Short mmCIF file of N, CA, C and O in Angstrom, two decimals:
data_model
loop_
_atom_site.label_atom_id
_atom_site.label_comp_id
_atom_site.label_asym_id
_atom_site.label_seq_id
_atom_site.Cartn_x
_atom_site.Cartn_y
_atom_site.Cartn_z
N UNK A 1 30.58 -18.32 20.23
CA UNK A 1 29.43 -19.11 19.83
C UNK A 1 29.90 -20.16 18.83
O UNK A 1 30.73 -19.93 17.96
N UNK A 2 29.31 -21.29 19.01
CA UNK A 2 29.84 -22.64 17.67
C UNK A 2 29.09 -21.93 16.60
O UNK A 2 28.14 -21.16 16.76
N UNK A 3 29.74 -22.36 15.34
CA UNK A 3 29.13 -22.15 14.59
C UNK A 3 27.61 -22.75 14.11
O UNK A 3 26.72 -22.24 13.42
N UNK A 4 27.72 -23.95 14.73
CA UNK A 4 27.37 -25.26 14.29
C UNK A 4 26.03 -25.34 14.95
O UNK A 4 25.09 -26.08 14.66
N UNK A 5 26.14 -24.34 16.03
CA UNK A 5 25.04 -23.52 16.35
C UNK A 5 23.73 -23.20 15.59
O UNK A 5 23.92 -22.24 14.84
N UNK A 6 22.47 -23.68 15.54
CA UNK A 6 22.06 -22.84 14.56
C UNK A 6 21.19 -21.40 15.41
O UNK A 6 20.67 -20.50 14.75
N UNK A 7 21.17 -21.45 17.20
CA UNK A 7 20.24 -21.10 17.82
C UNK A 7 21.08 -18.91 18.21
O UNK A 7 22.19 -18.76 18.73
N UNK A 8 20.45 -18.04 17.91
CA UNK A 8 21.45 -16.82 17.86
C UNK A 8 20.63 -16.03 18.68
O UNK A 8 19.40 -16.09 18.64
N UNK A 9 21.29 -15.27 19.42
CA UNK A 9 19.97 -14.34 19.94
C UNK A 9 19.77 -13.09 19.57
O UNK A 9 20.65 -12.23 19.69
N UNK A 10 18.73 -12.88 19.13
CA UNK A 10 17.97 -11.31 18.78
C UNK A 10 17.45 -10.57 19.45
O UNK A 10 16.40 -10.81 20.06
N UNK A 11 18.05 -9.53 19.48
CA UNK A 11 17.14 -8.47 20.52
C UNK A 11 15.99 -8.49 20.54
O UNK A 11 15.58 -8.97 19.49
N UNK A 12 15.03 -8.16 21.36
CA UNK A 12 13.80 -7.99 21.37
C UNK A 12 13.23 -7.11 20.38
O UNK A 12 12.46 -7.48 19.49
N UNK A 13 13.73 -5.70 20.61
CA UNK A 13 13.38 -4.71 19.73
C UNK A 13 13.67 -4.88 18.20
O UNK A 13 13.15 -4.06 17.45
N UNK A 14 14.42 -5.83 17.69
CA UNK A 14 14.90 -6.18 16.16
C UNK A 14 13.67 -6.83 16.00
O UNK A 14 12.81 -6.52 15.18
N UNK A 15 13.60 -8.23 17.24
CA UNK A 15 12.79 -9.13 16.15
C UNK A 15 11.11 -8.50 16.16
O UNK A 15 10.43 -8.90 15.21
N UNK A 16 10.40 -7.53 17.18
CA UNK A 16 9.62 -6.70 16.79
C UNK A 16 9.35 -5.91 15.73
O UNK A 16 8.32 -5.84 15.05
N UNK A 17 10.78 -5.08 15.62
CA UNK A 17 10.71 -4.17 14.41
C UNK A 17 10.19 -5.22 12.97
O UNK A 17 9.27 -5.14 12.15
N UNK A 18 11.31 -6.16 13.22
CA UNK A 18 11.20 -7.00 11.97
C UNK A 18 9.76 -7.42 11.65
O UNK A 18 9.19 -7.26 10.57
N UNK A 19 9.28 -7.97 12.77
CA UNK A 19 7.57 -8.56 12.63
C UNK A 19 6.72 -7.58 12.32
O UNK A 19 5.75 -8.14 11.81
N UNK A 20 6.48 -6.10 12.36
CA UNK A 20 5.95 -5.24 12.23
C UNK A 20 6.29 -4.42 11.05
O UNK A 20 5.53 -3.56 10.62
N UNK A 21 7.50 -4.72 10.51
CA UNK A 21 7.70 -4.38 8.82
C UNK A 21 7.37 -5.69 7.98
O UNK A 21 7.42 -5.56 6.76
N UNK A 22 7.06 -6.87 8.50
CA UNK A 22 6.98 -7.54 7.78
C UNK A 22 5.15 -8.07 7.70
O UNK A 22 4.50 -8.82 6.97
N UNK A 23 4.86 -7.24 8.84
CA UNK A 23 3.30 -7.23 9.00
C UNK A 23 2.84 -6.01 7.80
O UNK A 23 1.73 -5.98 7.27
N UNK A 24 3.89 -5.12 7.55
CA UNK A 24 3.31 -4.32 6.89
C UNK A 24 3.32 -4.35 5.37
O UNK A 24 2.52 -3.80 4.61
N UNK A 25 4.24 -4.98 5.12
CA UNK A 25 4.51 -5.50 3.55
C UNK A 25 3.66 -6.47 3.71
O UNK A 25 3.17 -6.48 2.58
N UNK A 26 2.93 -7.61 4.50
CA UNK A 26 1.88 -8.25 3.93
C UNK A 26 0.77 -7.43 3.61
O UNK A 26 0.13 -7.66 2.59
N UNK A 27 0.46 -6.44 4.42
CA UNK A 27 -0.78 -5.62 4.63
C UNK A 27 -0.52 -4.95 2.84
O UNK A 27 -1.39 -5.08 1.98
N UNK A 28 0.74 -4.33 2.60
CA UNK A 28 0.80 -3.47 1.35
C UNK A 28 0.20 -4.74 0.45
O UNK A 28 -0.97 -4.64 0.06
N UNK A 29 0.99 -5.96 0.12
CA UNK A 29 0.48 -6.92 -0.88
C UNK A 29 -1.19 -6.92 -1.09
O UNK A 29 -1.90 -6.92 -2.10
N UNK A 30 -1.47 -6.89 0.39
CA UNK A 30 -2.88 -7.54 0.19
C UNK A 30 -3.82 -6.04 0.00
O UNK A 30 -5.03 -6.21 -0.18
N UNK A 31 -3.41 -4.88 0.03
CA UNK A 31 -4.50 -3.83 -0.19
C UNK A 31 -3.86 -3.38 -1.71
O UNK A 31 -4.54 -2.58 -2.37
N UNK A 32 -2.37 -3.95 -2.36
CA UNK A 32 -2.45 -3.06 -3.22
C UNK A 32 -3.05 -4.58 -4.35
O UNK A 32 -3.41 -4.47 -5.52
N UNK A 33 -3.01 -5.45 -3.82
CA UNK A 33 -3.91 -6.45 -4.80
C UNK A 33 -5.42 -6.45 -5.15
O UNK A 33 -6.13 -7.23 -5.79
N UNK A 34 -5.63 -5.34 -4.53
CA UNK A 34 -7.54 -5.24 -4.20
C UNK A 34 -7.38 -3.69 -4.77
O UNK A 34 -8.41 -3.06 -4.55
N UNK A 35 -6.65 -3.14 -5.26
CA UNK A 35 -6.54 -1.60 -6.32
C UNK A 35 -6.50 -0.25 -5.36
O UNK A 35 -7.15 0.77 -5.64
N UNK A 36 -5.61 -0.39 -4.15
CA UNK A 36 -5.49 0.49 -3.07
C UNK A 36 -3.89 0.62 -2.90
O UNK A 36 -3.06 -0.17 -3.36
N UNK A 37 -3.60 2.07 -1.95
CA UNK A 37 -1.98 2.17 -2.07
C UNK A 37 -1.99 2.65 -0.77
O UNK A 37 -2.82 3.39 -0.25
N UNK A 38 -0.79 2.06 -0.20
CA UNK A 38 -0.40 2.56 1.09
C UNK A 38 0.49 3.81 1.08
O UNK A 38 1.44 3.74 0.30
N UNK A 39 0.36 5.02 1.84
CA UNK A 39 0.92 6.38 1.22
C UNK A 39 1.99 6.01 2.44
O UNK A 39 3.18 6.24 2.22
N UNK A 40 1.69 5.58 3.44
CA UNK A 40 2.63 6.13 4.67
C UNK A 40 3.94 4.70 4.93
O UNK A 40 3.99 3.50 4.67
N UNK A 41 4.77 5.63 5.54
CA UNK A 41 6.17 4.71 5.80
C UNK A 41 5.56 3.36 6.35
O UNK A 41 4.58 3.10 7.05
N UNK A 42 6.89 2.35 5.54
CA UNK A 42 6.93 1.38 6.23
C UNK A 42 6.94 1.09 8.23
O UNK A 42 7.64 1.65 9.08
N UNK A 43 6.26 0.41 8.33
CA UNK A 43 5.94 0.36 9.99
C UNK A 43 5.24 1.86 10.60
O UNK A 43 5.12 1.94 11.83
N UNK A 44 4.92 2.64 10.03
CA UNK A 44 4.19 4.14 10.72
C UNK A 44 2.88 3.47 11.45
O UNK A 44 2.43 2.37 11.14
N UNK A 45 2.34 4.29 12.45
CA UNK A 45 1.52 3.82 13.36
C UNK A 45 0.65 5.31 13.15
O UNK A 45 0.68 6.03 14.15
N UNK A 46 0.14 5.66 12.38
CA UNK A 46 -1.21 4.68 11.99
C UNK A 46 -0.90 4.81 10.43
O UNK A 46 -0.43 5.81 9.89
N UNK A 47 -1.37 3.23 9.63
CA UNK A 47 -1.29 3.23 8.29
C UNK A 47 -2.03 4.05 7.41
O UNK A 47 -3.25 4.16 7.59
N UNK A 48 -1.35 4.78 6.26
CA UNK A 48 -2.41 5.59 5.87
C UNK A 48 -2.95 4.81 4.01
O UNK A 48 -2.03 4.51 3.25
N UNK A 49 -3.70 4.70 3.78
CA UNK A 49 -4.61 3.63 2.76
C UNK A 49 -5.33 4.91 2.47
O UNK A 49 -5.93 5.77 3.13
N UNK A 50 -4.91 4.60 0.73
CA UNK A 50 -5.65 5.59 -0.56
C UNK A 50 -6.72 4.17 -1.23
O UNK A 50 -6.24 3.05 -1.40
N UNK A 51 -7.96 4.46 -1.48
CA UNK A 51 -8.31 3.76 -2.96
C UNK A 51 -9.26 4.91 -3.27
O UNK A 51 -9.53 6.02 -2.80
N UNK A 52 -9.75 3.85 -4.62
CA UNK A 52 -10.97 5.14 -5.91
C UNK A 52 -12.01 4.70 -5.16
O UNK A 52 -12.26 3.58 -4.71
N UNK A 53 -12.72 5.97 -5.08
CA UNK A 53 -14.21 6.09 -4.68
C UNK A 53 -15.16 4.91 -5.57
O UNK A 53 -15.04 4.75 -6.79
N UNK A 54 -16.21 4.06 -4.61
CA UNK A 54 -16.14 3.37 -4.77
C UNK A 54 -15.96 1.87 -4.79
O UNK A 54 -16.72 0.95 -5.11
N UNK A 55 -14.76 1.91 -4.36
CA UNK A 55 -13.90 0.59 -3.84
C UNK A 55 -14.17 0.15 -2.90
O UNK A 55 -14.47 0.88 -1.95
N UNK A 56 -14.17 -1.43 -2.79
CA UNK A 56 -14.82 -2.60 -2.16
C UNK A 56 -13.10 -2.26 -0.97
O UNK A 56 -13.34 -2.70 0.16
N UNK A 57 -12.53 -2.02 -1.00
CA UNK A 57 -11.34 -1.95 0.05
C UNK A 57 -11.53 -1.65 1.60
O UNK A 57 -10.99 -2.25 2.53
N UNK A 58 -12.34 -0.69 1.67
CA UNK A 58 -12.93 0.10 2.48
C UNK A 58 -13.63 -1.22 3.51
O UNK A 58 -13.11 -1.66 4.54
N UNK A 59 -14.88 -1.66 2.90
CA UNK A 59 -15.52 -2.49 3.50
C UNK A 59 -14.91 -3.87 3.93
O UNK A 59 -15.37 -4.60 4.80
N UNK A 60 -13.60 -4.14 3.03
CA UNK A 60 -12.95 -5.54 3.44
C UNK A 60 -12.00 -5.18 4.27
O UNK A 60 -11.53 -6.15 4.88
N UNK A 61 -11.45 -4.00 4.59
CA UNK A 61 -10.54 -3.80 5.69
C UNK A 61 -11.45 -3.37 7.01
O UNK A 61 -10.95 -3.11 8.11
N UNK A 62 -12.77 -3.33 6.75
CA UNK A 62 -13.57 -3.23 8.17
C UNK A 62 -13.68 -4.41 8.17
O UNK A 62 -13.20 -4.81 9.24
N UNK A 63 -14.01 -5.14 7.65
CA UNK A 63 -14.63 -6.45 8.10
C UNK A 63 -13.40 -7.58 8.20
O UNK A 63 -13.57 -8.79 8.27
N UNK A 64 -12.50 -7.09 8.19
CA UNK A 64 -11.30 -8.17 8.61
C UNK A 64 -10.49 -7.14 9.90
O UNK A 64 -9.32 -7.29 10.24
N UNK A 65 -11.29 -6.26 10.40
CA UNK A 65 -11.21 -5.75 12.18
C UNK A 65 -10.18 -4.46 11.86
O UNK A 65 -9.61 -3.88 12.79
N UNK A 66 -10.06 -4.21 10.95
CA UNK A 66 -9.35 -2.91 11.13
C UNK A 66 -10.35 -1.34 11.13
O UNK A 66 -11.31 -1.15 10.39
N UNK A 67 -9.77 -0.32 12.20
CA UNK A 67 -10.42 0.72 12.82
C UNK A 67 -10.22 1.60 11.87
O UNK A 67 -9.02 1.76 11.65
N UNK A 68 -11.00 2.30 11.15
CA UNK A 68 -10.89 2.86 9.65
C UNK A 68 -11.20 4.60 10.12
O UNK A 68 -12.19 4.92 10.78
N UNK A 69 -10.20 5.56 9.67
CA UNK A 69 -10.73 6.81 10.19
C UNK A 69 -10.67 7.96 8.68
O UNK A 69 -9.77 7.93 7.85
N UNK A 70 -11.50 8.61 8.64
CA UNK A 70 -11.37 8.84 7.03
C UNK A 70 -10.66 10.01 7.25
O UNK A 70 -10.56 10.77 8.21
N UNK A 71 -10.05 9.96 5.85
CA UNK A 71 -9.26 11.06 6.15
C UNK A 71 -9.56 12.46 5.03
O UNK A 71 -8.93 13.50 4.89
N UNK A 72 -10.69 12.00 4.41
CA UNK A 72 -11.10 13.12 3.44
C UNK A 72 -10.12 12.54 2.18
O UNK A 72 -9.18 11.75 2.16
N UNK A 73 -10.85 13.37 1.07
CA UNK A 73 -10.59 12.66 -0.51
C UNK A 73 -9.20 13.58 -0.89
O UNK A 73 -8.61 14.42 -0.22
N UNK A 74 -9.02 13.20 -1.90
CA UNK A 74 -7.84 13.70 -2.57
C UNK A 74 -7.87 13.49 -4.08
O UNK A 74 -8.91 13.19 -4.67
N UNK A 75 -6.53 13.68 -4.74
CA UNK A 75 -6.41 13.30 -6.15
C UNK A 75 -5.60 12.55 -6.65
O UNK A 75 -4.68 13.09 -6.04
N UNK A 76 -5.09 11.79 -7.21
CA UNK A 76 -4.23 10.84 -7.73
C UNK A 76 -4.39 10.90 -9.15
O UNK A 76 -5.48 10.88 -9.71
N UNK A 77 -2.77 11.02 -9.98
CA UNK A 77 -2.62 10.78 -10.86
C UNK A 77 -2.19 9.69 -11.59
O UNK A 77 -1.02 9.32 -11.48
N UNK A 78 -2.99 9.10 -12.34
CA UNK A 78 -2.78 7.73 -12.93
C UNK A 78 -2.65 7.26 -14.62
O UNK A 78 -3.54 7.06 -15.45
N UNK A 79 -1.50 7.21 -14.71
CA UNK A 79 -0.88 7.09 -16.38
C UNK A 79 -2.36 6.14 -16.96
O UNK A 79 -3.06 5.37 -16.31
N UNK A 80 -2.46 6.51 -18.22
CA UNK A 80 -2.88 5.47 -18.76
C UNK A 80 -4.42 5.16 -18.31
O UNK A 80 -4.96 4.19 -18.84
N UNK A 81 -5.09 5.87 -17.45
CA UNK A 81 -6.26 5.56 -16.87
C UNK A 81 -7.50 6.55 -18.42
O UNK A 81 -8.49 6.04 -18.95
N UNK A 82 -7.07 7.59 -18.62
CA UNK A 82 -7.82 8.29 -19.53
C UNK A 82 -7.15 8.12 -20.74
O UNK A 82 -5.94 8.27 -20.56
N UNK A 83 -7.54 7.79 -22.31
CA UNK A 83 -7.34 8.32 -23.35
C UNK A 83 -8.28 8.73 -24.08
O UNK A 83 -9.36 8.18 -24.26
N UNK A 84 -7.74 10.08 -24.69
CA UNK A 84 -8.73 10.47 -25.21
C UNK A 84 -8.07 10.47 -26.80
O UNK A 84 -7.01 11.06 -27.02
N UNK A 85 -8.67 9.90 -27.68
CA UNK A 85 -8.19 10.08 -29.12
C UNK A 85 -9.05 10.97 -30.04
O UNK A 85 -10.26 10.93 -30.23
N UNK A 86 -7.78 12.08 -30.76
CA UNK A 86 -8.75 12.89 -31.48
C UNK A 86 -7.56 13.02 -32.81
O UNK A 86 -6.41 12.60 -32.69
N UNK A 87 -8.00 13.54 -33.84
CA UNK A 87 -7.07 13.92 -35.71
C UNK A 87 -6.71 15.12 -35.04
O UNK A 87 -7.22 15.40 -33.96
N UNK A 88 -5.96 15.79 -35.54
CA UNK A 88 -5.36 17.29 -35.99
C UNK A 88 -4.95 17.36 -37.43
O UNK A 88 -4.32 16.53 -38.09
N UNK A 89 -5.50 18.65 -37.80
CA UNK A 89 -5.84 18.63 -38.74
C UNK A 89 -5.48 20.31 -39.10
O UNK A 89 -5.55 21.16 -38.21
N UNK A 90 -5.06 20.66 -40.55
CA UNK A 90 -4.77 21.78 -40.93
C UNK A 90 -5.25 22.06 -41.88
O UNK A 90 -5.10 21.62 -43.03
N UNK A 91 -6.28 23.35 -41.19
CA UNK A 91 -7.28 24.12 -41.93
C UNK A 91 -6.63 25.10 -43.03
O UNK A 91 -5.85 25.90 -42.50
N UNK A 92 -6.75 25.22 -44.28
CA UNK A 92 -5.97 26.99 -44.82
C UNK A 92 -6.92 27.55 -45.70
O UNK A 92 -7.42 27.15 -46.75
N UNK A 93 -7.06 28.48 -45.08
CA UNK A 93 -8.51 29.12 -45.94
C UNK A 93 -7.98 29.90 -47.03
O UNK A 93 -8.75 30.47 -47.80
#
């Protein structure tokens, strides 16, 4: 091949894979920008999407055509979401 070439050929199955991991890192940007997390592997068929009860996520991924199947709640732990501030203090009778 010339170098000088700029035209290369890609397998079919690469440049798929590629479009379909790269479909999915847009998808992660845009659900974890709206306060949602994608749990499941890059490119997995079917994506699996966490948010907080609540969340407007739900309704904007129906209404931009995606087939939504619930999968029942769970728990997530999140630094920094609760503080609770209290003294300690030493009593001596």
């Amino acid at each position: 091949m010339n170098p000088k070439d700029k035209t290369r050929y890609i397998p079919i199955g690469v440049a798929a894979k590629k479009s379909r991991l790269e479909r999915f890192a847009a998808l992660n940007r845009w659900v974890t920008a709206r306060g949602g997390w994608i749990v499941s592997l890059p490119g997995a068929d079917p994506v699996i999407v966490e948010c907080l009860p609540g969340s407007l996520l739900v309704a904007e991924l129906t209404d931009t055509g995606y087939e939504l199947t619930l999968a029942g709640e769970g728990e997530r732990i999140m630094p920094g979401q609760i503080i609770q501030k209290f003294t300690m203090t030493v009593s001596i009778r």
